[in-house]
Each structure stands twice: as structure tokens, then as C-alpha cells.
Short mmCIF file of C-alpha atoms in Angstrom, two decimals:
data_model
loop_
_atom_site.label_atom_id
_atom_site.label_comp_id
_atom_site.label_asym_id
_atom_site.label_seq_id
_atom_site.Cartn_x
_atom_site.Cartn_y
_atom_site.Cartn_z
CA UNK J 1 97.75 68.86 86.19
CA UNK J 2 94.26 69.29 87.62
CA UNK J 3 91.69 69.66 84.88
CA UNK J 4 91.21 73.19 83.55
CA UNK J 5 87.62 74.23 84.15
CA UNK J 6 87.78 77.47 82.09
CA UNK J 7 85.68 79.11 84.83
CA UNK J 8 85.35 79.30 88.64
CA UNK J 9 82.73 79.08 91.39
CA UNK J 10 80.66 82.18 92.14
CA UNK J 11 81.01 85.40 90.17
CA UNK J 12 78.47 87.61 88.41
CA UNK J 13 77.42 88.89 84.97
CA UNK J 14 77.16 92.69 85.24
CA UNK J 15 76.28 94.98 82.31
CA UNK J 16 79.62 95.18 80.52
CA UNK J 17 79.39 98.60 78.81
CA UNK J 18 82.14 97.60 76.37
CA UNK J 19 80.15 98.58 73.25
CA UNK J 20 80.86 102.24 74.00
CA UNK J 21 84.57 101.96 73.18
CA UNK J 22 85.42 98.47 71.88
CA UNK J 23 85.32 99.49 68.21
CA UNK J 24 87.47 102.59 68.74
CA UNK J 25 91.06 101.93 67.59
CA UNK J 26 93.93 103.02 69.83
CA UNK J 27 94.77 106.68 69.32
CA UNK J 28 97.99 108.34 70.47
CA UNK J 29 97.56 111.52 72.53
CA UNK J 30 100.30 114.13 72.88
CA UNK J 31 100.18 115.95 76.24
CA UNK J 32 99.90 119.72 76.17
CA UNK J 33 100.55 120.98 79.70
CA UNK J 34 103.01 120.08 82.46
CA UNK J 35 103.53 116.39 83.23
CA UNK J 36 103.58 115.01 86.76
CA UNK J 37 105.56 111.83 87.51
CA UNK J 38 104.78 110.40 90.97
CA UNK J 39 107.82 108.55 92.35
CA UNK J 40 105.55 105.84 93.75
CA UNK J 41 103.57 104.24 90.90
CA UNK J 42 104.20 100.71 92.08
CA UNK J 43 104.16 98.40 95.10
CA UNK J 44 107.40 98.77 97.10
CA UNK J 45 109.87 101.56 97.80
CA UNK J 46 109.31 104.87 95.95
CA UNK J 47 111.82 105.70 93.22
CA UNK J 48 114.64 108.17 94.05
CA UNK J 49 114.89 111.32 91.90
CA UNK J 50 118.05 111.50 89.77
CA UNK J 51 117.31 114.96 88.34
CA UNK J 52 117.09 118.39 89.95
CA UNK J 53 114.95 121.48 89.45
CA UNK J 54 116.04 123.30 86.29
CA UNK J 55 117.47 120.23 84.52
CA UNK J 56 116.49 119.67 80.90
CA UNK J 57 115.22 116.15 80.27
CA UNK J 58 114.36 114.13 77.16
CA UNK J 59 111.60 111.61 76.54
CA UNK J 60 112.87 108.19 77.62
CA UNK J 61 115.32 109.64 80.17
CA UNK J 62 115.38 108.07 83.62
CA UNK J 63 114.31 110.68 86.19
CA UNK J 64 113.76 108.35 89.15
CA UNK J 65 115.80 105.23 89.93
CA UNK J 66 114.58 102.10 91.71
CA UNK J 67 115.32 102.38 95.44
CA UNK J 68 115.69 98.67 96.21
CA UNK J 69 114.77 95.29 94.74
CA UNK J 70 111.01 95.83 95.10
CA UNK J 71 110.88 99.24 93.43
CA UNK J 72 110.71 100.60 89.86
CA UNK J 73 112.39 103.33 87.83
CA UNK J 74 110.41 106.30 86.48
CA UNK J 75 111.05 107.92 83.08
CA UNK J 76 110.15 111.24 81.54
CA UNK J 77 107.74 110.80 78.63
CA UNK J 78 108.36 114.25 77.09
CA UNK J 79 111.27 116.63 76.64
CA UNK J 80 111.30 119.75 78.79
CA UNK J 81 112.54 121.26 82.04
CA UNK J 82 112.19 119.92 85.56
CA UNK J 83 109.94 122.53 87.16
CA UNK J 84 109.86 121.12 90.69
CA UNK J 85 110.13 118.02 92.85
CA UNK J 86 107.26 118.26 95.30
CA UNK J 87 104.23 116.37 96.66
CA UNK J 88 101.36 116.25 94.15
CA UNK J 89 97.91 114.73 94.47
CA UNK J 90 97.38 111.40 92.72
CA UNK J 91 94.20 109.61 91.76
CA UNK J 92 93.79 107.93 95.19
CA UNK J 93 93.66 111.37 96.84
CA UNK J 94 97.08 110.95 98.46
CA UNK J 95 99.88 113.47 98.10
CA UNK J 96 102.90 111.70 96.60
CA UNK J 97 106.38 113.11 96.00
CA UNK J 98 106.51 113.79 92.25
CA UNK J 99 108.75 115.22 89.56
CA UNK J 100 106.99 117.95 87.57
CA UNK J 101 108.27 118.48 84.00
CA UNK J 102 107.38 121.54 81.93
CA UNK J 103 106.61 120.14 78.48
CA UNK J 104 108.50 121.99 75.68
CA UNK J 105 106.31 120.16 73.09
CA UNK J 106 109.39 119.15 71.05
CA UNK J 107 109.12 115.50 72.21
CA UNK J 108 112.85 114.93 71.72
CA UNK J 109 113.89 111.41 72.75
CA UNK J 110 117.10 109.94 74.11
CA UNK J 111 119.21 107.67 71.92
CA UNK J 112 118.32 104.19 73.15
CA UNK J 113 121.06 101.61 73.59
CA UNK J 114 121.25 99.13 70.69
CA UNK J 115 119.39 95.87 71.33
CA UNK J 116 120.69 92.35 70.90
CA UNK J 117 118.59 89.43 69.63
CA UNK J 118 116.66 87.57 72.33
CA UNK J 119 118.62 84.35 71.67
CA UNK J 120 121.89 86.09 72.61
CA UNK J 121 120.66 87.40 75.98
CA UNK J 122 121.16 85.58 79.28
CA UNK J 123 118.25 85.26 81.72
CA UNK J 124 119.93 87.78 84.02
CA UNK J 125 120.26 90.29 81.15
CA UNK J 126 116.57 89.89 80.21
CA UNK J 127 115.41 90.45 83.81
CA UNK J 128 117.74 93.44 84.11
CA UNK J 129 116.35 94.99 80.90
CA UNK J 130 112.81 94.65 82.32
CA UNK J 131 113.97 96.21 85.62
CA UNK J 132 115.82 99.08 83.91
CA UNK J 133 112.71 99.83 81.82
CA UNK J 134 110.62 100.38 84.98
CA UNK J 135 108.01 97.76 83.98
CA UNK J 136 105.34 97.05 86.62
CA UNK J 137 102.05 95.15 86.62
CA UNK J 138 99.73 97.38 84.61
CA UNK J 139 96.51 95.57 85.46
CA UNK J 140 96.20 97.64 88.62
CA UNK J 141 98.49 96.14 91.26
CA UNK J 142 101.71 97.78 90.09
CA UNK J 143 104.00 94.98 91.32
CA UNK J 144 107.52 95.41 89.79
CA UNK J 145 107.67 92.88 86.95
CA UNK J 146 111.36 91.99 87.32
CA UNK J 147 110.55 90.70 90.83
CA UNK J 148 107.71 88.54 89.51
CA UNK J 149 110.05 87.15 86.83
CA UNK J 150 112.61 86.16 89.50
CA UNK J 151 110.91 83.37 91.50
CA UNK J 152 113.05 81.33 93.90
CA UNK J 153 112.73 78.16 91.79
CA UNK J 154 112.35 79.13 88.12
CA UNK J 155 112.55 75.49 86.98
CA UNK J 156 109.26 74.79 88.79
CA UNK J 157 107.31 77.32 86.72
CA UNK J 158 105.02 75.33 84.41
CA UNK J 159 102.68 78.04 83.08
CA UNK J 160 103.16 81.63 81.98
CA UNK J 161 99.64 83.02 81.70
CA UNK J 162 98.92 86.22 79.78
CA UNK J 163 95.79 87.61 81.43
CA UNK J 164 93.72 88.58 78.39
CA UNK J 165 90.36 88.18 80.16
CA UNK J 166 89.61 91.90 80.67
CA UNK J 167 86.54 91.00 82.73
CA UNK J 168 86.10 94.49 84.25
CA UNK J 169 83.04 96.20 82.69
CA UNK J 170 83.58 99.14 80.29
CA UNK J 171 87.33 98.50 79.83
CA UNK J 172 88.44 97.72 76.28
CA UNK J 173 92.13 98.69 76.29
CA UNK J 174 93.42 95.09 76.38
CA UNK J 175 90.90 94.12 73.70
CA UNK J 176 92.20 96.82 71.34
CA UNK J 177 95.83 95.93 72.12
CA UNK J 178 95.16 92.26 71.26
CA UNK J 179 93.39 93.15 68.00
CA UNK J 180 95.83 95.83 66.83
CA UNK J 181 99.19 94.64 68.15
CA UNK J 182 98.94 90.87 68.73
CA UNK J 183 102.54 90.42 67.57
CA UNK J 184 103.80 92.50 70.51
CA UNK J 185 101.73 90.49 72.98
CA UNK J 186 102.99 87.18 71.57
CA UNK J 187 106.54 88.58 71.36
CA UNK J 188 106.41 89.55 75.04
CA UNK J 189 105.11 86.12 76.02
CA UNK J 190 108.02 84.53 74.10
CA UNK J 191 110.44 86.75 76.06
CA UNK J 192 108.99 85.61 79.40
CA UNK J 193 108.94 81.95 78.27
CA UNK J 194 112.67 82.20 77.49
CA UNK J 195 113.23 82.60 81.26
CA UNK J 196 111.33 79.43 82.14
CA UNK J 197 112.44 76.43 80.05
CA UNK J 198 109.82 74.07 81.52
CA UNK J 199 106.85 76.40 81.04
CA UNK J 200 104.01 76.57 78.52
CA UNK J 201 102.58 79.95 77.51
CA UNK J 202 98.83 80.49 77.74
CA UNK J 203 96.83 83.37 76.29
CA UNK J 204 93.71 83.30 78.50
CA UNK J 205 90.86 85.13 76.72
CA UNK J 206 87.17 85.32 77.67
CA UNK J 207 84.80 83.89 75.04
CA UNK J 208 83.09 87.27 74.53
CA UNK J 209 86.12 88.21 72.37
CA UNK J 210 85.84 85.66 69.52
CA UNK J 211 87.74 87.91 67.08
CA UNK J 212 90.74 88.08 69.45
CA UNK J 213 90.65 84.34 70.05
CA UNK J 214 90.61 83.59 66.29
CA UNK J 215 93.46 86.04 65.57
CA UNK J 216 95.66 84.80 68.43
CA UNK J 217 95.02 81.15 67.51
CA UNK J 218 96.05 81.84 63.91
CA UNK J 219 99.20 83.68 65.00
CA UNK J 220 100.30 80.99 67.47
CA UNK J 221 99.46 77.94 65.36
CA UNK J 222 103.19 77.38 64.70
CA UNK J 223 104.20 78.11 68.31
CA UNK J 224 104.59 74.77 70.12
CA UNK J 225 104.87 76.41 73.55
CA UNK J 226 101.90 78.81 73.30
CA UNK J 227 98.19 77.96 73.39
CA UNK J 228 95.03 80.07 73.53
CA UNK J 229 92.49 79.14 76.21
CA UNK J 230 88.88 80.24 75.68
CA UNK J 231 87.48 81.09 79.14
CA UNK J 232 83.83 81.44 80.04
CA UNK J 233 82.79 85.08 80.33
CA UNK J 234 82.12 85.92 83.95
CA UNK J 235 83.33 88.56 86.39
CA UNK J 236 85.99 88.41 88.01
CA UNK J 237 87.55 85.93 85.55
CA UNK J 238 90.66 88.15 85.29
CA UNK J 239 91.35 88.06 89.04
CA UNK J 240 94.66 86.22 89.50
CA UNK J 241 93.34 83.41 91.72
CA UNK J 242 90.23 82.81 89.61
CA UNK J 243 92.26 82.90 86.38
CA UNK J 244 94.82 80.36 87.62
CA UNK J 245 92.00 78.06 88.77
CA UNK J 246 90.11 78.41 85.46
CA UNK J 247 93.22 77.76 83.35
CA UNK J 248 95.07 75.10 85.39
CA UNK J 249 92.59 73.82 88.00
CA UNK J 250 95.09 74.83 90.71
CA UNK J 251 93.97 76.83 93.75
CA UNK J 252 95.94 79.46 95.68
CA UNK J 253 95.09 81.49 98.77
CA UNK J 254 96.15 84.87 100.15
CA UNK J 255 99.32 83.50 101.74
CA UNK J 256 100.55 82.03 98.44
CA UNK J 257 102.04 83.43 95.26
CA UNK J 258 101.15 82.14 91.77
CA UNK J 259 104.73 80.78 91.61
CA UNK J 260 103.83 78.43 94.49
CA UNK J 261 101.58 76.52 92.07
CA UNK J 262 103.97 76.85 89.13
CA UNK J 263 102.40 79.90 87.49
CA UNK J 264 103.44 83.40 86.42
CA UNK J 265 100.55 85.73 85.50
CA UNK J 266 100.91 89.04 83.66
CA UNK J 267 98.39 91.45 82.19
CA UNK J 268 98.31 92.21 78.42
CA UNK J 269 99.86 95.70 78.65
CA UNK J 270 102.58 94.39 80.99
CA UNK J 271 103.55 91.63 78.53
CA UNK J 272 103.68 94.24 75.73
CA UNK J 273 105.90 96.46 77.93
CA UNK J 274 108.25 93.49 78.52
CA UNK J 275 108.46 93.02 74.75
CA UNK J 276 109.26 96.71 74.28
CA UNK J 277 111.94 96.66 77.00
CA UNK J 278 113.77 93.56 75.75
CA UNK J 279 113.32 93.74 71.98
CA UNK J 280 113.36 97.52 71.50
CA UNK J 281 115.37 98.63 74.54
CA UNK J 282 112.69 101.18 75.45
CA UNK J 283 111.37 101.98 78.93
CA UNK J 284 107.73 102.02 80.07
CA UNK J 285 106.52 105.42 78.89
CA UNK J 286 102.93 104.95 77.79
CA UNK J 287 99.88 102.79 78.34
CA UNK J 288 96.39 102.35 76.91
CA UNK J 289 93.65 104.16 78.85
CA UNK J 290 89.95 103.64 78.07
CA UNK J 291 88.04 106.92 78.53
CA UNK J 292 84.39 105.93 78.54
CA UNK J 293 80.94 106.10 80.14
CA UNK J 294 77.59 107.58 79.11
CA UNK J 295 78.73 111.07 80.18
CA UNK J 296 81.63 111.08 77.65
CA UNK J 297 80.92 112.55 74.20
CA UNK J 298 83.24 110.25 72.26
CA UNK J 299 84.54 107.24 74.25
CA UNK J 300 88.05 106.26 73.12
CA UNK J 301 91.08 104.07 73.77
CA UNK J 302 94.05 106.38 74.05
CA UNK J 303 97.77 105.62 73.96
CA UNK J 304 98.69 107.96 76.80
CA UNK J 305 102.12 109.16 77.85
CA UNK J 306 102.47 108.52 81.58
CA UNK J 307 102.24 111.80 83.51
CA UNK J 308 99.50 113.27 81.28
CA UNK J 309 96.75 115.15 83.14
CA UNK J 310 93.29 113.52 83.24
CA UNK J 311 91.64 116.81 82.15
CA UNK J 312 93.46 116.49 78.80
CA UNK J 313 92.10 112.97 78.25
CA UNK J 314 88.53 114.16 78.84
CA UNK J 315 89.10 116.97 76.31
CA UNK J 316 90.49 114.48 73.75
CA UNK J 317 87.33 112.37 74.17
CA UNK J 318 85.16 115.38 73.24
CA UNK J 319 84.43 116.47 76.81
CA UNK J 320 81.24 115.68 78.70
CA UNK J 321 77.95 115.25 76.83
CA UNK J 322 76.06 114.96 80.16
CA UNK J 323 76.85 116.17 83.63
CA UNK J 324 78.93 113.39 85.25
CA UNK J 325 77.52 112.36 88.62
CA UNK J 326 80.34 109.89 89.25
CA UNK J 327 83.87 109.70 87.83
CA UNK J 328 85.74 106.47 88.47
CA UNK J 329 89.42 105.70 87.99
CA UNK J 330 89.33 102.16 86.57
CA UNK J 331 86.18 100.12 86.05
CA UNK J 332 82.91 100.19 88.02
CA UNK J 333 83.69 97.03 90.01
CA UNK J 334 87.25 97.54 91.24
CA UNK J 335 87.91 101.18 90.39
CA UNK J 336 87.40 104.01 92.87
CA UNK J 337 85.50 107.27 92.67
CA UNK J 338 87.65 110.38 92.24
CA UNK J 339 86.84 113.94 93.23
CA UNK J 340 89.45 115.81 91.19
CA UNK J 341 90.53 115.41 87.56
CA UNK J 342 93.69 117.46 88.09
CA UNK J 343 95.77 114.30 88.59
CA UNK J 344 98.31 112.51 86.38
CA UNK J 345 98.02 109.24 84.47
CA UNK J 346 100.28 106.64 86.09
CA UNK J 347 101.60 103.21 85.08
CA UNK J 348 98.56 101.54 86.68
CA UNK J 349 95.82 103.86 85.27
CA UNK J 350 93.63 101.61 83.09
CA UNK J 351 90.50 103.70 82.54
CA UNK J 352 88.52 106.83 83.30
CA UNK J 353 84.80 106.06 83.60
CA UNK J 354 82.36 108.97 83.64
CA UNK J 355 78.73 108.15 84.51
CA UNK J 356 75.63 110.34 84.48
CA UNK J 357 73.91 108.20 87.13
CA UNK J 358 75.15 106.93 90.48
CA UNK J 359 73.94 103.36 90.99
CA UNK J 360 74.99 103.28 94.65
CA UNK J 361 71.86 103.64 96.77
CA UNK J 362 71.32 104.14 100.50
CA UNK J 363 72.23 100.99 102.45
CA UNK J 364 69.66 99.29 104.64
CA UNK J 365 69.71 96.28 107.02
CA UNK J 366 70.86 92.87 105.77
CA UNK J 367 67.90 90.65 104.82
CA UNK J 368 69.93 87.40 105.09
CA UNK J 369 69.21 86.46 101.47
CA UNK J 370 72.60 84.80 100.91
CA UNK J 371 73.18 86.36 97.47
CA UNK J 372 76.59 87.69 98.51
CA UNK J 373 77.66 84.17 99.54
CA UNK J 374 76.52 82.74 96.22
CA UNK J 375 78.37 85.41 94.22
CA UNK J 376 81.65 85.39 96.20
CA UNK J 377 84.39 83.77 94.08
CA UNK J 378 86.50 83.23 97.21
CA UNK J 379 83.66 81.24 98.85
CA UNK J 380 83.37 83.59 101.86
CA UNK J 381 80.40 84.95 103.83
CA UNK J 382 80.70 88.69 103.01
CA UNK J 383 77.77 89.82 105.19
CA UNK J 384 79.43 88.26 108.25
CA UNK J 385 82.86 89.70 107.42
CA UNK J 386 81.33 93.13 106.85
CA UNK J 387 79.70 93.00 110.31
CA UNK J 388 83.04 92.07 111.90
CA UNK J 389 84.66 94.94 110.00
CA UNK J 390 82.07 97.45 111.22
CA UNK J 391 82.67 96.28 114.81
CA UNK J 392 86.48 96.31 114.41
CA UNK J 393 86.54 92.64 115.43
CA UNK J 394 89.88 91.75 113.88
CA UNK J 395 90.11 88.33 115.52
CA UNK J 396 86.76 87.11 114.15
CA UNK J 397 87.49 88.72 110.76
CA UNK J 398 90.70 86.68 110.42
CA UNK J 399 89.12 83.53 111.86
CA UNK J 400 86.45 83.57 109.13
CA UNK J 401 89.03 84.06 106.35
CA UNK J 402 88.52 87.79 105.73
CA UNK J 403 92.05 88.00 104.30
CA UNK J 404 91.00 85.67 101.46
CA UNK J 405 88.76 88.43 99.97
CA UNK J 406 90.00 89.52 96.52
CA UNK J 407 88.06 92.82 96.75
CA UNK J 408 86.26 92.14 93.46
CA UNK J 409 83.02 93.87 94.50
CA UNK J 410 80.65 91.01 93.56
CA UNK J 411 78.99 91.02 97.01
CA UNK J 412 78.21 94.75 96.98
CA UNK J 413 76.92 94.46 93.40
CA UNK J 414 74.34 91.74 94.16
CA UNK J 415 73.26 93.01 97.61
CA UNK J 416 69.56 94.03 97.46
CA UNK J 417 70.04 96.02 100.70
CA UNK J 418 72.80 98.07 98.96
CA UNK J 419 75.21 97.34 101.83
CA UNK J 420 78.77 98.48 101.15
CA UNK J 421 80.20 95.05 101.89
CA UNK J 422 83.37 95.23 99.79
CA UNK J 423 84.33 98.64 101.16
CA UNK J 424 83.98 97.51 104.78
CA UNK J 425 85.96 94.31 104.18
CA UNK J 426 88.63 96.21 102.25
CA UNK J 427 89.11 98.66 105.15
CA UNK J 428 89.48 95.83 107.66
CA UNK J 429 91.96 94.00 105.42
CA UNK J 430 94.11 97.15 105.36
CA UNK J 431 93.97 97.33 109.15
CA UNK J 432 94.98 93.67 109.53
CA UNK J 433 97.89 94.11 107.12
CA UNK J 434 99.03 97.24 108.99
CA UNK J 435 98.90 95.33 112.31
CA UNK J 436 100.89 92.45 110.83
CA UNK J 437 103.49 94.89 109.52
CA UNK J 438 103.74 96.54 112.93
CA UNK J 439 104.12 93.16 114.68
CA UNK J 440 106.76 92.07 112.17
CA UNK J 441 108.77 95.28 112.69
CA UNK J 442 108.53 94.84 116.50
CA UNK J 443 109.80 91.24 116.22
CA UNK J 444 112.80 92.35 114.19
CA UNK J 445 113.93 94.85 116.83
#
């Protein structure tokens, strides 16, 4: 194994804003109004509805089934009546086919199938339980977890890394989960390790969370297959490529998967959801959402039932204490600004950040200072790639490794000319991927 460096080249140290909510324990929120369940809350094929308008559903009942291997089931998180199946706006601004459930506020749940001890389950049964529970990557990507846990050569997996870095500013949901429910995180990691007999488990935590590190070290002291790695605090430490390099010294690029270098990486909430699916037989129905920012009266970490309207979360956090100038879904670095709060919480919704000031200024010409190059964790030249993007020069963009960008936002953050480098590169990456898809489809005909 290459030597673990516990950090990576490049990166930045932005204001982290975590003090606003890090000392607020997780608090369960019961939704009041209708719940909206988009059928596409994951990478891959949208789920297929298995209920019809007028049906009564219970919390924990499957309402959308996976439509293929790379897909994920969707479950109702309340009891009530299916009001409609229609396109509804989601946080990205897209209209997505969704199941709308009228909440009867009784919160009646299905009777879950009895669970068997982990030792009695086969690998296929464990992966199937994760699939049937609709578990996806909850760090933002939304990749169906059962697919990630089914690599071509499972015996070559040497590390299962729980991504406990939480490097994104303002977010404290993983921090609270580690402090309050460490047993569920460790339990989930044990479940995943049972699939990979040659693997070690690693809890990768940034060193700005000494209380989490101490607690997890104490709780895993008798676990021969699990260790805690204390990573240097730097953004984007939690990005998959940077995390793998920091923990194992192994490098991957955009054409590789973590499994290609013997790694499986899962976010804290995802590992907890795996634990819930396998040990409790319960589907993915809730997640932790940090509602924070200087415009929020009482920043909190909420246990939110998926499908809950964002307006209700703002109300639960005491509403606005200042007029929000910018509302971001996610964190300030990789989240995106939203224009409407009348959207549902989904499996990948990590935070709602409400700010009274907009730090994004008017862009001006590049001054060739090189700060973006210094900050880029992928060792690219963002100013050059941004220029190619603005000129729609796809060939040059690919030639200079534009597809290696991890869209972390470091370049835009450090740019003194306030150029929107990440946004331009991100747009061009989408165009390249769309072209590749088109070419692939044409070749298959």
C-alpha cells in the first residue's frame, strides 16, 4: 500500500460556519402538509409507481419500485392517500414525475418483515436487503448503494472507507450522527465489511472533530478490522478521489471507480441507512438535514422524513431572522442556489443554507495570478478550461483534462477576479458527457 498522507495537494480553508449548528442535537420533525416523492432521487432509471391515485398508503410502504439494476425504490414516509402522480418541481428546478401523498397525520407504519442476524445472511441476501430498502449515496451523488456494493471482483476490495470528513462548510449533519449514533455507523460499516472478507474498515474523520475521533476510537478499540484515520482539515477532503488518496495513497481519475484501486467509499448517512436496512429491515425513509445560515433564527439538525416540504423546515428552525439574499440547497461550495422553497426533501438533500449576504461579485478579466491552479485538488488549470468552456471548444477542453474536474468550487472561491470558473467547467463537462452518450447510442444501433 502506498503511504497514507492524510491530506492531498491543493485545496482551501474557507470559513466553515459549523458553529451555527454543530452543538444542536438531531431533532425529529413530523411533516404537516402533503408529501411529494419524486421517482428520480438517484442516478439511473427513475422508479416505477406501484400505487395509484386514491390508494391509502402507510409509512414504510413501497410506492415506487426500482426500474432496473441502476435504480432505487421509493417509500412513503407517512400514512395517507395518494393524491396524484404528476410532475412536480424539485430543488434543481426540474419537473420530475412524483407521487403526492396527502398526509393523514396518523403516521401508521407497515409491519416490517422480521430480521435475521447478520451472521446468518448470505452476501446476496445482504445486497438485496440494501436494494429493497432503496438506499442510495446520501452525500449528494445518489448512486444506488446496492450497485456500489456489487463490484465485479469483491475479493480485490481492500478498504471500505466511511466518509466522515464532512468538509463542506456549514454542514454538521454527519457530525451529529457520529456523536449521537456512533453504534449505527459502526454497525453499518460491519455490515459492508461482511461482504468483503479481505477488506479493512476505515472511519475517515477530519481533525477538526476531535470529540468524534475520540468516541469512534473508543468504540472500535476491540474491532480488529476497523480503524479511525485522523485526516487534516482541508476542503475538499471529503471528495471521493481526495479521500481515497489521503487514506490509502492511491490515485484514481474520472475514468476509474474506487473499486479499481480496491476501495468502497460511503457517506456517514448512507452507512447508517445500510445498518437500518440489514439489521432492522427498514427502508430509507429519513435523513439528517442541516438548516443553517445567518438568516435562520435557530439553526438546527433535523431528522426529516423524505418528501417533507422545505417551507416546513424553515418554520421548524424559527423562520428567517434576516431577509435571505441567497438560499442554497447543500453547502456554499458544492450546493446550488434555489429560487423556490416549495420543493420536497429528497434522499440526497443534505442542507438548506440561508444567507443574508451574497458573496458572489461581478466577474472581471482574468489577471493570470495562478491562484486557481494552486487551489485545484485535481491539479488542473481552471482558468484555461473555463476559457475553452466559454468558447465551446470541446476538443481542447478534453485535451487539457477538463473531465478530471471534481466540481469542488475551489477555483471560483479563490479567484480575485470573481470569475465563475467552476460553473463554466461544470456546464462543459455536462455537454461532453451528453456527446459521449449520444455517440455511444449511435454506435449501438
